[in-house]
mmCIF file of C-alpha atoms in Angstrom:
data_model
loop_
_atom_site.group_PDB
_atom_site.id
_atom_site.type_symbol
_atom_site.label_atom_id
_atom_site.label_comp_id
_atom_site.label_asym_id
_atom_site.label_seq_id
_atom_site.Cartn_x
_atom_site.Cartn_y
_atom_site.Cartn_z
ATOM 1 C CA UNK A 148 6.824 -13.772 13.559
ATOM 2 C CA UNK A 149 6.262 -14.092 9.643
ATOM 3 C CA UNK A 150 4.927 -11.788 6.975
ATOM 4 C CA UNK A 151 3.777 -13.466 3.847
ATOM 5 C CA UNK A 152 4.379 -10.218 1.127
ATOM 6 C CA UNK A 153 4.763 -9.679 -2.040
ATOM 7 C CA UNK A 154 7.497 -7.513 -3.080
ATOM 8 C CA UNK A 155 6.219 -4.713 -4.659
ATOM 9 C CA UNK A 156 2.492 -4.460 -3.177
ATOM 10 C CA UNK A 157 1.287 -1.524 -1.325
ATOM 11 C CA UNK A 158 -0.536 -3.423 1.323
ATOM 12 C CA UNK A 159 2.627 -5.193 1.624
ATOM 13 C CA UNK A 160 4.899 -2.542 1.807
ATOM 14 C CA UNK A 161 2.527 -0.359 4.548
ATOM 15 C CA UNK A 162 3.273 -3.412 6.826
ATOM 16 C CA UNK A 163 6.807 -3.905 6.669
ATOM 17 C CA UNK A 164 7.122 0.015 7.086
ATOM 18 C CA UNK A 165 5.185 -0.737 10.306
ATOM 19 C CA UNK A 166 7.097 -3.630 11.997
ATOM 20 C CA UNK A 167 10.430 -1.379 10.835
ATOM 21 C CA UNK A 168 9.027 1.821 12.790
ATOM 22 C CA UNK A 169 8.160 -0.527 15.950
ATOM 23 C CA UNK A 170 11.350 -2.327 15.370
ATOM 24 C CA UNK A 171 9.579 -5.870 15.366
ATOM 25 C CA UNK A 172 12.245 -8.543 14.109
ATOM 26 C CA UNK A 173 10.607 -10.774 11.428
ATOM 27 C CA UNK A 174 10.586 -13.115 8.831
ATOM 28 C CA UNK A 175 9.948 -12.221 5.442
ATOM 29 C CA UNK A 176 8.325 -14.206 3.322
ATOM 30 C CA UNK A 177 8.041 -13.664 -0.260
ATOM 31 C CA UNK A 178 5.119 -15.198 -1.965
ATOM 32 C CA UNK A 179 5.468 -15.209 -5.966
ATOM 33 C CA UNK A 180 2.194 -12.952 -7.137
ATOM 34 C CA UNK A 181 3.006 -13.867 -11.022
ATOM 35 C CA UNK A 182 3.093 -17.958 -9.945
ATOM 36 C CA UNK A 183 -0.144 -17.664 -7.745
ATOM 37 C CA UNK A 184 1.304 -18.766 -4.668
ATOM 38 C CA UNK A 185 -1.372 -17.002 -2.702
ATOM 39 C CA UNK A 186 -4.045 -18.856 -4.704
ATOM 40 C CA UNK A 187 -3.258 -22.513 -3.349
ATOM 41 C CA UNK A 188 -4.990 -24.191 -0.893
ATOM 42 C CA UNK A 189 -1.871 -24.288 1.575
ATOM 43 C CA UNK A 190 -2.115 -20.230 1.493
ATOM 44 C CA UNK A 191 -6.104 -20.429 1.943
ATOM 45 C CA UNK A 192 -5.892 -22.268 5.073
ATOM 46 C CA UNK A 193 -4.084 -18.799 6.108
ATOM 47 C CA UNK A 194 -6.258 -16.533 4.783
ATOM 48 C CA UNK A 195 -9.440 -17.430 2.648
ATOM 49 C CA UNK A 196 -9.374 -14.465 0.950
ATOM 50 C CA UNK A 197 -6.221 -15.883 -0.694
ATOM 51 C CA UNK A 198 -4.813 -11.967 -0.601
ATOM 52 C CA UNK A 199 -1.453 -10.476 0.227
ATOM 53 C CA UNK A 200 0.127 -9.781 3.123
ATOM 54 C CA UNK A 201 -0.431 -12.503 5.570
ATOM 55 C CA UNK A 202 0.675 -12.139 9.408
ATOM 56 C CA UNK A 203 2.184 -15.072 11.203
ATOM 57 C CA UNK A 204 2.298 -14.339 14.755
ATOM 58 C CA UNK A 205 3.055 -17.468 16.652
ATOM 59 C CA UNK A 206 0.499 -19.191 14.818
ATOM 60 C CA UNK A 207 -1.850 -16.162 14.983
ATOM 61 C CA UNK A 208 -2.495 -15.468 11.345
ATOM 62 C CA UNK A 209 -4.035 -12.230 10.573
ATOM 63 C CA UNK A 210 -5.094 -11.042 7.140
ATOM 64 C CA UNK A 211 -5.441 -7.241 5.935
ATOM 65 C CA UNK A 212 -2.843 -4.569 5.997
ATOM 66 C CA UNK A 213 -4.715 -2.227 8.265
ATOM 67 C CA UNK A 214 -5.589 -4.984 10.619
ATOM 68 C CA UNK A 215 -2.195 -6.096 10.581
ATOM 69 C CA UNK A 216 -0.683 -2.427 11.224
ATOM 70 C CA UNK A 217 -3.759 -1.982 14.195
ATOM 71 C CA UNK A 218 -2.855 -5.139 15.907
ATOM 72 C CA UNK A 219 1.155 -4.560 15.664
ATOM 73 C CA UNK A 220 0.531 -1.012 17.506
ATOM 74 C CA UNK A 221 -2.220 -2.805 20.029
ATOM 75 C CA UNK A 222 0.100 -5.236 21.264
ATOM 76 C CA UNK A 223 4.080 -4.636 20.691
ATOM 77 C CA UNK A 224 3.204 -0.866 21.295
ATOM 78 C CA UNK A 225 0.352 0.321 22.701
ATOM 79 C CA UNK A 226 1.641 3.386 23.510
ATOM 80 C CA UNK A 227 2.991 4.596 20.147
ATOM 81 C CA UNK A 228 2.430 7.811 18.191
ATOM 82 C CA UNK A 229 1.770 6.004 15.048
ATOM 83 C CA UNK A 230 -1.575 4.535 16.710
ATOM 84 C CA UNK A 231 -2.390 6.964 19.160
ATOM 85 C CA UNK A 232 -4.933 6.071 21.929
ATOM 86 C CA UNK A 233 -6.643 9.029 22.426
ATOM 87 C CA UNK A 234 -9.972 8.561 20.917
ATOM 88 C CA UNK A 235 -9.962 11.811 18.197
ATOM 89 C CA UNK A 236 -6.959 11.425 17.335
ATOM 90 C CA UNK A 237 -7.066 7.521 16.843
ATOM 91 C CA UNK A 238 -10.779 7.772 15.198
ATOM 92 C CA UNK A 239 -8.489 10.581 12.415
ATOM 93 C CA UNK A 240 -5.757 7.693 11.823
ATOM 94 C CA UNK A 241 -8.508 5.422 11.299
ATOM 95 C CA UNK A 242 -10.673 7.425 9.308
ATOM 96 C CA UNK A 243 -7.583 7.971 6.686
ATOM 97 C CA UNK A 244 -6.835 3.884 6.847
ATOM 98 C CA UNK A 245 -10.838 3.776 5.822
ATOM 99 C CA UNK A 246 -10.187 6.603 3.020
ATOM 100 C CA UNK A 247 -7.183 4.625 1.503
ATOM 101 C CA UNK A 248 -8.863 1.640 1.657
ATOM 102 C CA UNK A 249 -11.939 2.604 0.245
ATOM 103 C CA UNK A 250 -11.501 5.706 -1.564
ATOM 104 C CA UNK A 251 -7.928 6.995 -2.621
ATOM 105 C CA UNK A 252 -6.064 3.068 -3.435
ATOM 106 C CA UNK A 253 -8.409 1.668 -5.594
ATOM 107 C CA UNK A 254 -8.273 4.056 -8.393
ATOM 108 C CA UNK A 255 -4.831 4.190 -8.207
ATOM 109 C CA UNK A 256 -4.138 1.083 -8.678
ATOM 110 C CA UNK A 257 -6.765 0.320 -11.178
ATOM 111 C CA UNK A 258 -4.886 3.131 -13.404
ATOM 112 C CA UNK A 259 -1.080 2.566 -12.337
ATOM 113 C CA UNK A 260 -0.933 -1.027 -11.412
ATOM 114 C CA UNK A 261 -3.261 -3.197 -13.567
ATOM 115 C CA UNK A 262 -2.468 -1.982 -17.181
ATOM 116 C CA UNK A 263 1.051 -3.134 -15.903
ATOM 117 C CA UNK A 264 0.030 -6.754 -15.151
ATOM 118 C CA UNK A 265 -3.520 -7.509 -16.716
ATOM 119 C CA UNK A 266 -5.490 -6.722 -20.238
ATOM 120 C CA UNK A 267 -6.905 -3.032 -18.430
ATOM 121 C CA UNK A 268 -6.151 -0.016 -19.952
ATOM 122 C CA UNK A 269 -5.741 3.569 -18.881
ATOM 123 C CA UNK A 270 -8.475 5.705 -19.720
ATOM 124 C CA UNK A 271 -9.674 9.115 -19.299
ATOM 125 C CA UNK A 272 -11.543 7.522 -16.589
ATOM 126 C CA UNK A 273 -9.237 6.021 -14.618
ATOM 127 C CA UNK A 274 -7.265 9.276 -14.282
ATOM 128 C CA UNK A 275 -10.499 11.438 -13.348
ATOM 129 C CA UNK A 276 -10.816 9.249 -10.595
ATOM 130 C CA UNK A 277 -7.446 9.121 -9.391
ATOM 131 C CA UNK A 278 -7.698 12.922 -9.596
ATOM 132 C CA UNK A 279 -10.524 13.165 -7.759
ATOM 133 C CA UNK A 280 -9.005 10.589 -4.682
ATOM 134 C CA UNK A 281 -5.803 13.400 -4.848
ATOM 135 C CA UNK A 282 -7.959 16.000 -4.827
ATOM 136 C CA UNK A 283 -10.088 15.209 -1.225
ATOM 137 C CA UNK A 284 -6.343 13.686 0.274
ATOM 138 C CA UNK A 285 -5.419 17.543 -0.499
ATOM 139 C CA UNK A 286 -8.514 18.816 1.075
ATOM 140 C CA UNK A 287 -7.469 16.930 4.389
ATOM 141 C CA UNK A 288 -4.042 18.081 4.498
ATOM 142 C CA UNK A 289 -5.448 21.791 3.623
ATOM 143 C CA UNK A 290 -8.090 21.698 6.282
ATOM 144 C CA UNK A 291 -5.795 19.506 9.005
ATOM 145 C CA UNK A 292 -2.635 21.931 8.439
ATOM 146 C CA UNK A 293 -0.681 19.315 10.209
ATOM 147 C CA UNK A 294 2.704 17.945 8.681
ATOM 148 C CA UNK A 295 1.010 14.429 8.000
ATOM 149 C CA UNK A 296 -1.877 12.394 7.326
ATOM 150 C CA UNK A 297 -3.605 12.524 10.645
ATOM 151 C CA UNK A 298 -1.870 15.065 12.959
ATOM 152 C CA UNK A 299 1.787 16.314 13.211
ATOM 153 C CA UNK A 300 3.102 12.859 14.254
ATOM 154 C CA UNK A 301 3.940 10.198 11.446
ATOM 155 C CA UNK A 302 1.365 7.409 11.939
ATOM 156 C CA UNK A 303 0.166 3.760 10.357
ATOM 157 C CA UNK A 304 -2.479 6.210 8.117
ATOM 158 C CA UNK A 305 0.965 7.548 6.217
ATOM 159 C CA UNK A 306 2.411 4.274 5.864
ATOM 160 C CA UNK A 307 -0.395 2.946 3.837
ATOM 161 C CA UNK A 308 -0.933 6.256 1.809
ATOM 162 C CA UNK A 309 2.484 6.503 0.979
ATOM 163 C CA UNK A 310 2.470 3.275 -0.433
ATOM 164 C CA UNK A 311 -0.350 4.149 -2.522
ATOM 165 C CA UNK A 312 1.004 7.469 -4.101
ATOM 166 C CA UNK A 313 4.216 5.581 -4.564
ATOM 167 C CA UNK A 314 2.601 3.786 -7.388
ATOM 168 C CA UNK A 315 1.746 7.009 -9.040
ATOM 169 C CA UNK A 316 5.637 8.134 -8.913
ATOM 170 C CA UNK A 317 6.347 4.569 -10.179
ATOM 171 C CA UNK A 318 4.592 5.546 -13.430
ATOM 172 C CA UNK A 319 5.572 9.230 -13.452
ATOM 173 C CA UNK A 320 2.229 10.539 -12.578
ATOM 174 C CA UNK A 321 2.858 14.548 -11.645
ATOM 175 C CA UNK A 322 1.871 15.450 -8.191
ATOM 176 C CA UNK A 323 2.459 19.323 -8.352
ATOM 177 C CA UNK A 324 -0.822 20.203 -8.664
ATOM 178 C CA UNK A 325 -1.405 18.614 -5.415
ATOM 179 C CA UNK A 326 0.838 20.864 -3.615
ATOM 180 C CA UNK A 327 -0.074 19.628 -0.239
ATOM 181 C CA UNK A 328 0.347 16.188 -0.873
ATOM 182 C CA UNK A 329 3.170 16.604 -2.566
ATOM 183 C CA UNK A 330 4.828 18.669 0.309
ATOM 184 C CA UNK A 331 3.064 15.706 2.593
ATOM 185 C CA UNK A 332 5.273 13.115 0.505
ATOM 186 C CA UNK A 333 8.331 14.905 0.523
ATOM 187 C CA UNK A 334 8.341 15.333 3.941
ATOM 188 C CA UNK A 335 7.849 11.547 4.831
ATOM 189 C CA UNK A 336 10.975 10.306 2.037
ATOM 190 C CA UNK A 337 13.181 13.108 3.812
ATOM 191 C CA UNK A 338 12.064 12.578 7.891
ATOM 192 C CA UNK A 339 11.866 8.555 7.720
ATOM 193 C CA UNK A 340 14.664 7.507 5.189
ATOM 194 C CA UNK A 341 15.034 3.958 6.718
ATOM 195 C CA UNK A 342 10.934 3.556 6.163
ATOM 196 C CA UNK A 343 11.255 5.511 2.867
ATOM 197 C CA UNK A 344 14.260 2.903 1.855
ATOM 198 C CA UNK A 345 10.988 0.078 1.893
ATOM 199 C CA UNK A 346 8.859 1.936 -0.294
ATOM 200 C CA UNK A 347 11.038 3.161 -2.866
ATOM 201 C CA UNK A 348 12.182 -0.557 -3.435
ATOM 202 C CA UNK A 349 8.561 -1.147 -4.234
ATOM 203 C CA UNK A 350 7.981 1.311 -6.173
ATOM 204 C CA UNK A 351 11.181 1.078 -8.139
ATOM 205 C CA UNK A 352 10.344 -2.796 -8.751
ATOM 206 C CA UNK A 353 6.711 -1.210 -10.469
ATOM 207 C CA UNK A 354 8.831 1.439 -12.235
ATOM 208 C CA UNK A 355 10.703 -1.323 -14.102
ATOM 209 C CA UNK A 356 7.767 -3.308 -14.700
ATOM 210 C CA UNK A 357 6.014 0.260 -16.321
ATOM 211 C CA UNK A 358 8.672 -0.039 -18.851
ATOM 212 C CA UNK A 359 9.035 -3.689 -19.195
ATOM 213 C CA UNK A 360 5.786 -5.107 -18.069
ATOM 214 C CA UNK A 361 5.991 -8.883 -17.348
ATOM 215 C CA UNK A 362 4.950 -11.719 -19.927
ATOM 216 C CA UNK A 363 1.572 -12.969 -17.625
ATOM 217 C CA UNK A 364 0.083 -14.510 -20.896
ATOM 218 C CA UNK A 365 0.070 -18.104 -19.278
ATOM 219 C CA UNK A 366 -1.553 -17.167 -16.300
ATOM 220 C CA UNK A 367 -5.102 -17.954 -15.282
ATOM 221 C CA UNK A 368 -6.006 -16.045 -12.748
ATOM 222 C CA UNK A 369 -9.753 -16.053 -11.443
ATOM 223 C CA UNK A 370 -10.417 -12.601 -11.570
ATOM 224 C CA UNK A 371 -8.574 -10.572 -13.865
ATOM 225 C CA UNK A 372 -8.087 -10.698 -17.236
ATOM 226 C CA UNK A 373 -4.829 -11.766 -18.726
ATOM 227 C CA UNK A 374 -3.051 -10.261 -21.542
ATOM 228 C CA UNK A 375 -2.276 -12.004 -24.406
ATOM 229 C CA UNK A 376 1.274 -11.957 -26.968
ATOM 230 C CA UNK A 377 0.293 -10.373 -30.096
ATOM 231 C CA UNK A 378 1.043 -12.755 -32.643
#
């Protein structure tokens, strides 16, 4: 088995946290984000979508994170906590893979992650809507009043939401008043160190980019715009 990751991507980092808490041996494969390795036609005939992570299971290749983590649990572990198969309490774990897909990610990392790497800028904006994703993740720890995401067990749904709110501690975004999440974080870094041990070398790797961001100004990437040196 291979994983195509980059080394500091959420997505990426929700994976690896998976195949650790299965205890799936791997391959890891680094692909270089800044030299568009996942833009080349070699990586396409992987995944079209020319995104990161990329699963290589005996020739199986399987794109998206929460695919990915789904399929892992499915077949190496079918019978695992951090998928579970009853149908309420697997329909809440994927509910909360939906909401950090859809809802709580994306405005994080259009206001931590972007201004790093590409010409965006943090605005007003892009924290309201942060704030509001923080603000309905605290409304479903409130109204759950379980230890984690999706019930009192630690499943896939934490892994990628922790690696979303680590990108908000990368850029020293304060999560007190979000007390649940907060105490929801907390609680993951201190019960799963070895998982936590992925994660924080993510978001340490984004930390050091917030305060040195990388020169990108040759670049031409298709979809985002590049920043250029001030002369």
């Amino acid at each position: 088995m291979k994983l195509y990751a980059v080394s500091d991507g959420p997505p990426s980092l929700a994976v690896r946290m998976a195949l650790k808490a299965l205890n799936i041996q791997y391959q890891l494969i680094n692909v270089d984000f800044c030299a568009l390795e996942h833009r080349t036609e070699d990586y396409a005939k992987m995944n079209p979508q020319k995104e990161i992570p990329v699963l290589d299971d005996d020739g199986f290749h399987l794109s998206e994170s929460v695919a990915i983590m789904q399929y892992l649990c499915n077949k190496y572990a079918p019978l695992s906590t951090l998928y579970p198969e009853d149908p309420v309490e697997r329909a809440l774990v994927n509910q909360r893979l939906c909401f950090n897909m859809g809802f709580y990610y994306p405005p994080i990392m259009m206001h931590s992650m972007a201004p790093i790497f590409f010409d965006y800028e943090r605005t007003p904006m892009t924290l309201k809507k942060v704030e509001n994703g923080l603000d309905v993740f605290e409304t479903y720890l409130q109204r759950m009043g379980t230890k984690y995401a999706a019930g009192e067990n630690v499943t896939i749904a934490d892994f990628a939401l922790v690696a979303s709110t680590l990108c908000l501690e990368a850029i020293d975004f304060d999560l007190t008043p979000y007390s649940q999440v907060k105490k929801w974080y907390a609680s993951f870094k201190e019960e799963y160190p070895e998982l936590w041990q992925i994660a924080e070398s993510g978001m340490k790797e984004i930390n050091a980019f917030e305060h040195n961001p990388p020169d990108l100004s040759q670049m031409e990437h298709p979809f985002h715009p590049t920043r250029k040196l001030k002369a």
